[in-house]
XYZ file of C-alpha atoms in Angstrom:
556
model
C -0.447 8.399 -36.905
C -3.280 7.194 -34.595
C -2.317 4.834 -31.781
C -4.225 1.997 -33.409
C -1.974 2.310 -36.483
C 1.160 1.784 -34.424
C 2.145 -1.833 -33.961
C 2.035 -3.207 -30.442
C 5.830 -3.302 -30.299
C 6.051 0.335 -31.441
C 3.478 1.390 -28.892
C 5.167 -0.460 -26.009
C 8.623 0.857 -26.943
C 7.318 4.350 -26.176
C 5.004 3.450 -23.268
C 7.713 1.485 -21.419
C 10.434 4.138 -21.906
C 9.914 6.141 -18.710
C 13.212 7.985 -18.990
C 12.579 9.516 -22.404
C 8.796 9.816 -21.954
C 8.226 10.359 -18.192
C 4.539 11.233 -18.373
C 1.523 9.758 -20.138
C 1.198 13.129 -21.867
C 4.697 12.697 -23.288
C 3.708 9.260 -24.624
C 0.550 10.705 -26.184
C 2.525 13.549 -27.792
C 5.049 11.121 -29.266
C 2.325 8.908 -30.728
C 0.175 11.828 -31.826
C -2.947 10.773 -29.943
C -4.899 11.740 -26.844
C -4.042 10.646 -23.284
C -7.261 8.624 -22.994
C -6.445 6.717 -26.189
C -3.002 5.846 -24.881
C -4.311 4.700 -21.491
C -7.056 2.592 -23.033
C -4.622 0.782 -25.319
C -2.156 0.118 -22.487
C -4.967 -1.236 -20.317
C -6.222 -3.429 -23.167
C -2.760 -4.924 -23.775
C -2.203 -5.539 -20.064
C -5.565 -7.288 -19.782
C -5.441 -9.412 -22.937
C -1.773 -10.148 -23.638
C -0.260 -12.735 -21.303
C 3.468 -12.417 -20.581
C 3.802 -8.938 -22.128
C 5.442 -6.265 -19.948
C 3.381 -3.084 -19.698
C 4.836 -0.394 -17.433
C 2.525 0.566 -14.561
C 2.273 4.308 -15.072
C 0.350 6.859 -13.026
C -0.113 10.508 -12.339
C 3.096 10.580 -10.311
C 5.002 11.009 -13.537
C 5.203 14.696 -14.369
C 5.414 16.103 -17.853
C 8.632 17.523 -19.204
C 6.968 20.931 -19.083
C 7.436 22.081 -15.478
C 6.156 25.531 -16.279
C 2.868 24.106 -17.509
C 2.575 21.946 -14.370
C 3.128 24.956 -12.107
C 0.534 26.968 -13.967
C -1.977 24.130 -13.753
C -1.406 23.679 -9.989
C -1.902 27.389 -9.352
C -5.192 27.427 -11.273
C -6.396 24.250 -9.569
C -6.080 25.597 -6.040
C -7.270 29.124 -6.633
C -3.901 30.805 -6.092
C -3.820 29.933 -2.363
C -0.555 28.068 -2.709
C 3.061 29.019 -2.987
C 4.602 28.452 -6.415
C 6.309 25.144 -7.078
C 10.086 25.494 -7.061
C 11.860 24.266 -10.200
C 12.821 20.652 -9.570
C 16.537 19.913 -9.381
C 17.764 16.556 -10.672
C 17.814 15.050 -7.185
C 15.478 13.828 -4.467
C 13.624 16.537 -2.559
C 12.366 15.815 0.956
C 10.062 17.441 3.467
C 9.054 16.507 7.019
C 5.464 17.592 7.544
C 3.748 17.842 10.923
C 1.137 19.898 12.774
C 0.997 22.010 15.933
C -1.818 23.012 18.256
C -2.051 26.570 19.475
C -1.153 27.400 23.097
C 0.458 23.958 23.460
C 4.107 22.989 24.035
C 5.950 20.751 21.615
C 7.054 17.258 22.528
C 10.668 18.162 23.236
C 12.234 14.726 22.609
C 10.353 14.264 19.333
C 11.077 17.782 18.125
C 14.772 17.366 18.835
C 14.844 14.094 16.902
C 12.799 15.571 14.042
C 15.325 18.399 13.684
C 18.193 15.896 13.721
C 16.536 13.811 11.034
C 15.834 16.859 8.863
C 19.531 17.749 8.968
C 20.492 14.161 8.148
C 18.176 14.052 5.131
C 18.549 17.638 4.038
C 14.785 17.855 4.391
C 12.719 20.992 4.925
C 10.381 21.012 7.934
C 6.813 22.230 7.408
C 4.348 22.765 10.261
C 0.641 23.410 9.819
C -1.298 24.923 12.698
C -4.696 24.071 14.137
C -6.655 25.711 16.928
C -8.629 24.431 19.902
C -10.287 25.805 23.063
C -11.286 29.058 21.372
C -14.089 31.123 22.819
C -17.260 31.734 20.849
C -16.412 35.313 19.836
C -12.682 34.868 19.313
C -10.809 34.616 16.044
C -10.554 30.932 15.112
C -7.922 31.397 12.375
C -4.626 29.594 12.921
C -2.799 32.657 11.540
C -3.764 34.760 14.570
C -3.204 32.006 17.154
C -0.170 31.729 19.418
C 2.055 28.712 18.825
C 5.065 27.317 20.637
C 8.170 29.353 19.931
C 10.103 26.429 18.470
C 7.620 25.767 15.670
C 7.130 29.398 14.591
C 10.009 29.488 12.055
C 8.505 26.434 10.314
C 4.832 27.385 10.568
C 2.870 28.050 7.381
C -0.738 29.173 7.057
C -1.405 28.850 3.331
C -1.669 25.788 1.113
C 1.662 24.901 -0.425
C 2.738 22.469 -3.154
C 5.594 20.185 -2.145
C 6.427 18.972 -5.625
C 3.265 17.183 -6.808
C 1.837 16.929 -3.262
C -0.416 19.535 -1.670
C 0.180 20.439 1.966
C -3.230 21.856 2.886
C -1.878 24.005 5.721
C -4.804 26.387 5.436
C -7.241 23.681 6.521
C -7.844 24.185 10.246
C -9.563 20.953 11.339
C -10.839 20.599 14.880
C -8.479 18.147 16.636
C -11.432 16.277 18.141
C -12.756 15.358 14.672
C -13.420 11.603 14.602
C -12.876 11.410 10.825
C -10.620 14.356 9.950
C -10.540 13.477 6.229
C -14.315 13.239 5.890
C -15.436 15.239 2.852
C -11.877 16.204 1.936
C -10.993 13.342 -0.396
C -11.273 15.539 -3.495
C -10.021 18.787 -1.960
C -6.659 18.435 -3.717
C -8.318 17.674 -7.064
C -6.496 14.426 -7.682
C -3.120 15.322 -6.155
C -1.615 13.613 -3.123
C -2.408 15.701 -0.054
C -1.531 16.103 3.625
C -3.836 17.843 6.106
C -2.461 19.083 9.435
C -4.104 17.028 12.180
C -3.138 15.077 15.290
C -5.009 11.882 14.417
C -3.382 9.555 11.883
C -5.656 8.750 8.968
C -5.154 7.928 5.278
C -7.515 7.305 2.390
C -7.005 6.227 -1.197
C -8.897 8.366 -3.695
C -10.054 6.424 -6.788
C -8.578 7.452 -10.127
C -9.598 6.622 -13.664
C -8.129 3.508 -15.282
C -4.421 3.737 -16.045
C -3.648 6.199 -13.255
C -2.432 5.765 -9.706
C -4.919 6.826 -7.021
C -4.069 9.845 -4.920
C -3.379 9.322 -1.241
C -4.795 11.884 1.168
C -3.637 11.737 4.758
C -3.164 13.575 8.014
C 0.213 14.622 9.364
C 0.359 13.774 13.052
C 1.373 16.491 15.519
C 4.557 17.734 17.156
C 2.697 19.160 20.164
C 1.663 17.189 23.227
C -1.979 16.190 23.868
C -3.970 19.121 25.255
C -7.722 18.472 25.366
C -10.747 19.273 27.498
C -11.550 16.269 29.690
C -14.934 15.499 28.210
C -15.959 12.741 25.819
C -14.739 14.381 22.603
C -11.484 15.512 24.192
C -10.690 12.198 25.844
C -11.355 10.311 22.579
C -9.069 12.709 20.721
C -6.365 12.274 23.345
C -6.529 8.494 22.932
C -5.899 8.812 19.169
C -3.411 11.709 19.428
C -0.347 10.819 17.371
C 2.925 12.613 17.942
C 4.620 12.239 14.616
C 5.031 13.488 11.074
C 4.881 12.463 7.426
C 8.009 12.280 5.308
C 7.510 13.371 1.703
C 10.024 12.363 -0.960
C 9.886 13.454 -4.591
C 12.392 11.997 -7.032
C 13.757 13.634 -10.169
C 10.935 12.130 -12.259
C 8.301 13.758 -10.044
C 7.200 10.545 -8.338
C 5.863 11.110 -4.838
C 6.539 8.832 -1.852
C 5.149 9.355 1.646
C 5.561 7.510 4.935
C 4.054 7.984 8.377
C 6.491 8.573 11.256
C 5.140 7.684 14.700
C 7.090 8.337 17.860
C 7.764 6.053 20.823
C 7.261 7.263 24.378
C 10.865 8.466 24.592
C 10.461 10.604 21.468
C 12.463 8.286 19.228
C 11.120 7.083 15.892
C 11.970 4.772 13.024
C 11.699 5.489 9.312
C 12.322 2.310 7.327
C 15.876 1.205 8.248
C 16.773 4.350 10.212
C 16.125 4.948 13.912
C 16.457 8.453 15.360
C 17.020 8.482 19.111
C 18.424 11.202 21.373
C 19.411 13.194 18.310
C 21.482 10.310 16.948
C 20.933 8.672 13.544
C 21.151 4.869 13.625
C 21.209 3.276 10.164
C 20.832 -0.318 9.001
C 18.019 -1.103 11.447
C 15.498 -3.928 11.050
C 11.715 -3.656 11.075
C 9.440 -6.047 12.939
C 7.051 -7.070 10.196
C 5.778 -6.385 6.687
C 2.233 -7.126 5.564
C 2.467 -7.305 1.806
C -0.375 -6.248 -0.430
C -2.449 -9.162 -1.736
C -0.131 -11.398 -3.758
C -2.329 -13.091 -6.418
C 0.667 -15.146 -7.529
C -0.606 -15.976 -11.006
C -1.170 -12.247 -11.606
C 1.759 -10.932 -9.563
C 3.126 -7.676 -10.982
C 6.719 -8.356 -12.159
C 7.887 -4.838 -11.322
C 6.435 -5.005 -7.822
C 7.865 -8.489 -7.238
C 11.318 -7.177 -8.094
C 10.920 -4.128 -5.837
C 9.580 -6.108 -2.879
C 11.844 -9.170 -2.888
C 14.126 -8.925 -5.907
C 12.009 -11.798 -7.246
C 12.231 -12.542 -10.962
C 8.959 -13.854 -12.382
C 10.525 -15.745 -15.268
C 13.115 -17.703 -13.298
C 11.134 -17.852 -10.048
C 14.266 -16.867 -8.133
C 15.626 -13.928 -6.149
C 17.978 -12.081 -8.514
C 18.339 -8.580 -7.004
C 18.114 -8.751 -3.214
C 20.315 -5.704 -2.539
C 17.745 -3.217 -3.845
C 14.643 -4.978 -2.576
C 12.437 -3.778 0.239
C 12.494 -7.187 1.947
C 16.268 -7.598 2.078
C 16.844 -3.957 3.019
C 14.385 -3.831 5.922
C 14.905 -7.484 7.014
C 11.553 -7.963 8.802
C 11.271 -10.620 11.508
C 7.875 -11.604 10.108
C 6.220 -11.231 6.692
C 2.537 -11.886 5.981
C 1.075 -13.001 2.653
C -2.594 -12.403 1.802
C -4.437 -13.943 -1.166
C -1.303 -15.875 -2.079
C -3.273 -17.831 -4.675
C -5.336 -15.998 -7.259
C -6.933 -19.206 -8.589
C -7.601 -17.605 -11.945
C -7.681 -21.010 -13.652
C -11.008 -21.951 -12.065
C -12.212 -19.078 -9.927
C -15.971 -19.203 -9.310
C -16.326 -15.533 -10.285
C -15.632 -16.591 -13.882
C -17.818 -19.672 -13.817
C -19.795 -19.953 -17.056
C -17.644 -17.370 -18.869
C -16.582 -19.443 -21.877
C -14.706 -16.499 -23.419
C -12.495 -16.237 -20.360
C -12.132 -20.023 -20.273
C -10.852 -20.053 -23.832
C -8.448 -17.228 -22.998
C -7.018 -19.377 -20.190
C -6.687 -22.372 -22.514
C -5.064 -20.313 -25.275
C -2.612 -18.809 -22.813
C -1.814 -22.119 -21.153
C -3.003 -20.858 -17.773
C -5.987 -23.150 -17.232
C -4.208 -25.720 -15.031
C -5.012 -25.444 -11.315
C -1.882 -27.387 -10.474
C 0.351 -24.747 -12.088
C -1.002 -22.044 -9.794
C -0.533 -24.175 -6.684
C 3.014 -25.049 -7.678
C 3.845 -21.383 -8.369
C 2.599 -20.430 -4.888
C 4.735 -23.080 -3.203
C 7.820 -22.052 -5.138
C 7.160 -18.396 -4.350
C 6.960 -19.087 -0.607
C 10.258 -20.954 -0.771
C 11.991 -18.316 -2.902
C 10.960 -15.405 -0.660
C 11.888 -17.016 2.647
C 14.890 -16.011 4.767
C 16.433 -17.578 7.853
C 15.951 -14.292 9.716
C 12.247 -13.946 8.855
C 9.133 -16.015 9.609
C 6.809 -16.263 6.612
C 3.096 -16.256 7.463
C 0.320 -17.220 5.059
C -3.008 -15.695 6.048
C -6.272 -17.510 5.216
C -7.927 -15.443 2.489
C -10.906 -15.562 0.187
C -8.900 -16.287 -2.976
C -7.092 -19.144 -1.211
C -10.510 -20.405 -0.090
C -11.609 -20.548 -3.729
C -9.651 -23.813 -4.009
C -11.835 -25.547 -1.443
C -14.979 -24.120 -2.992
C -13.913 -25.538 -6.370
C -13.322 -28.937 -4.787
C -16.804 -28.779 -3.265
C -18.827 -27.478 -6.229
C -17.089 -28.351 -9.510
C -18.005 -31.291 -11.715
C -14.638 -32.790 -12.746
C -16.197 -34.625 -15.699
C -16.540 -31.256 -17.418
C -12.911 -30.374 -16.743
C -10.605 -33.226 -17.794
C -7.545 -30.960 -17.624
C -7.919 -30.572 -13.869
C -9.691 -33.854 -13.064
C -6.581 -35.601 -11.615
C -5.762 -32.852 -9.088
C -9.478 -32.448 -8.225
C -9.750 -36.168 -7.447
C -6.512 -36.295 -5.471
C -7.294 -33.290 -3.270
C -10.863 -34.444 -2.650
C -9.520 -37.843 -1.669
C -7.333 -36.137 0.933
C -10.281 -34.094 2.183
C -12.525 -37.127 2.554
C -9.759 -39.018 4.361
C -9.278 -36.098 6.792
C -13.026 -35.941 7.426
C -13.072 -39.685 8.117
C -10.214 -39.269 10.597
C -12.084 -36.463 12.357
C -9.431 -33.861 11.490
C -11.587 -30.743 11.516
C -8.525 -28.512 11.272
C -7.148 -30.127 8.103
C -5.925 -27.338 5.797
C -6.394 -28.463 2.209
C -4.702 -25.324 0.886
C -1.572 -25.984 2.919
C -1.562 -29.634 1.855
C -2.010 -28.723 -1.816
C 0.998 -26.387 -1.737
C 3.191 -28.648 0.380
C 3.152 -31.326 -2.343
C 5.450 -29.130 -4.416
C 8.039 -28.442 -1.722
C 10.721 -30.892 -0.575
C 10.335 -29.737 3.031
C 6.557 -29.717 2.897
C 6.553 -26.008 3.785
C 6.951 -27.031 7.439
C 8.746 -23.777 8.248
C 5.898 -21.622 6.890
C 3.129 -20.548 9.277
C -0.395 -21.008 7.914
C -2.953 -19.028 9.918
C -6.390 -20.685 9.549
C -9.769 -19.017 9.554
C -10.551 -17.798 13.078
C -6.833 -18.140 13.832
C -4.520 -15.454 15.145
C -0.937 -14.264 14.724
C -0.019 -11.350 16.982
C 3.178 -9.311 16.847
C 4.512 -6.522 19.089
C 2.774 -7.995 22.128
C 4.917 -5.944 24.518
C 3.454 -2.828 22.872
C -0.205 -3.816 23.027
C -0.159 -6.315 20.166
C -1.054 -6.076 16.477
C -3.074 -8.810 14.785
C -1.651 -9.755 11.360
C -3.518 -13.055 10.894
C -6.827 -11.670 9.583
C -7.361 -11.069 5.889
C -10.099 -8.467 6.337
C -12.864 -10.082 4.294
C -14.810 -11.225 7.363
C -16.266 -8.600 9.682
C -17.981 -8.708 13.077
C -21.132 -10.801 13.565
C -21.083 -12.359 10.125
C -20.844 -9.105 8.189
C -18.507 -8.642 5.256
C -15.227 -7.259 6.451
C -14.299 -3.604 5.953
C -11.843 -1.349 7.709
C -14.792 0.658 9.016
C -16.421 -2.267 10.823
C -13.162 -3.885 11.946
C -12.191 -0.766 13.914
C -14.968 -1.798 16.315
C -12.856 -4.792 17.305
C -10.660 -3.729 20.221
C -7.486 -4.925 18.504
C -5.046 -3.174 16.226
C -4.823 -4.960 12.877
C -2.889 -5.122 9.629
C -5.242 -6.430 6.947
C -5.512 -6.803 3.176
C -8.421 -7.782 0.925
C -9.712 -4.421 -0.346
C -6.594 -3.590 -2.432
C -7.101 0.058 -1.407
C -4.660 1.456 1.144
C -6.173 3.003 4.257
C -5.516 3.961 7.850
C -8.577 4.180 10.084
C -7.971 4.270 13.822
C -6.066 1.069 14.675
C -6.664 -0.673 11.342
C -4.060 -0.397 8.581
C -4.996 -1.727 5.147
C -2.492 -2.889 2.522
C -3.034 -2.686 -1.231
C -1.910 -5.461 -3.554
C 1.243 -6.807 -5.185
C -0.689 -8.168 -8.122
C -1.354 -6.300 -11.336
C -3.596 -3.287 -10.890
C -5.615 -4.642 -13.800
C -6.785 -8.055 -12.581
C -8.999 -8.574 -15.615
C -12.283 -8.225 -13.744
C -11.999 -4.753 -12.231
C -13.334 -1.947 -14.367
C -13.921 1.744 -13.831
C -12.214 4.162 -11.406
C -10.060 2.444 -8.805
C -8.366 3.206 -5.507
C -6.116 0.140 -5.759
C -2.417 0.658 -5.142
C 0.793 -1.293 -4.610
C 0.939 -0.453 -0.915
C 2.642 -2.455 1.852
C 2.349 -2.108 5.651
C 5.621 -1.841 7.565
C 5.479 -2.363 11.334
C 8.398 -1.354 13.557
C 9.481 -3.101 16.749
C 7.814 -0.388 18.863
C 4.433 -1.099 17.241
C 4.431 2.021 15.063
C 3.348 1.483 11.468
C 3.655 3.130 8.083
C 2.364 2.560 4.565
C 4.900 2.201 1.757
C 3.564 2.544 -1.786
C 5.538 1.251 -4.744
C 5.510 3.559 -7.743
C 6.977 2.316 -11.026
C 9.218 -0.209 -9.301
C 10.481 2.166 -6.603
C 9.568 1.865 -2.925
C 11.360 5.029 -1.850
C 12.964 7.942 -3.652
């Protein structure tokens, strides 16, 4: 029976049953249709049906046929990989790093890495890269000499770690400014790690209905060892002693996190600190920059994973399993808190969309503002400072107040008049710093949101100042000298940053980019997408990692 002949309830009963049908292929087989047909219908329901739960699936689900998956992986990478081991019904873990030839390891880090691998039951994988080779010498990492301690863990061929490719065969010059340049599609749609000393990550766009692949570098276990010329000194500045942890759960979902080491060789992975060979559990992190919120279009599964926040009740119902209550950050930053779908200027003149809002009862501006205020109050904690970052979607409120004709919008005329009255009064008083967005939200909170920090445009909120400082008060939509903001132009600012805005996770030099917490289908985005539910976690020592939520899980 074609998918179109199944009722919506019948279709969703299969699509949302991840345990019985773990992959999109399994769903297609059950319904007797193609994968593309299934994805298109799921995307159409998610976009058009308000209040209907549609599981956020992606390529991290693996089919029930492991043999077929292994065969496909071997064909994809030309046989230059080791076969995938049959997956046991438990979490598999690897610690992946890189080593430079003729260079000693960082002894404190290596000792802690070995301790952590024993604690996790994780396998250590080391990819080699070469440097300082003469013109007529063999440049292959296989023939190079590496530190004795890494030799038992050194591999020279590409290897599949579950669904992730460790491209150990790729010998990238350690002075490469952009080590991932041109390699985004090397893994043919699979997550991938390249051995390299500079930390970098890119999100590779996938077709609609799939999660994007993340390609990244590993960090190195060897100390900096460069020629003291421009290229070498730049590489030394960005040299990262660290690793990537890879976790694959029993459904084949892949989770990765960057591990960066402090000067004493210690490191933190989520709520675990490893120092002097000792494992310290239950540790706090310094800060979390959440992916863009878009409260009216917040993904219910992501909201539950991040805060234990229930969309229907507007309350925290499952804190024990949430990322927020497990990691207990001292600060949390919200970007694009308001989506402003009710009257966003991008939809101005779209009467079809306007009718959809009216039919769904989502055309009231006041409802969105109230939801944002209640969300800020629900997700607060006495041990954490909540920070709202000025963002372009929040700014859409002020633009609406400036440009809209309220006579054509009687539903929202009262709130338009009230907020404009407050704006005019502030202008008359000479209050140039009056924040209309903060005022609009505070009306719906008994405490006036006085305990919430609102960072204005051109404002700043810096954490980890004793470790050089990290700016978390910039959204990322505004770049240098009036340009539109991108990670590529913001790296020219001599400040480390955690930003949002693009919805596509990235690490470029000192700029880390979060994804979003909203639905991956926002109703206006079409075509291939690199968007992901990725959050930035910053530790007290200033080291950062990206945590991507897959199907409601933030770690395996």
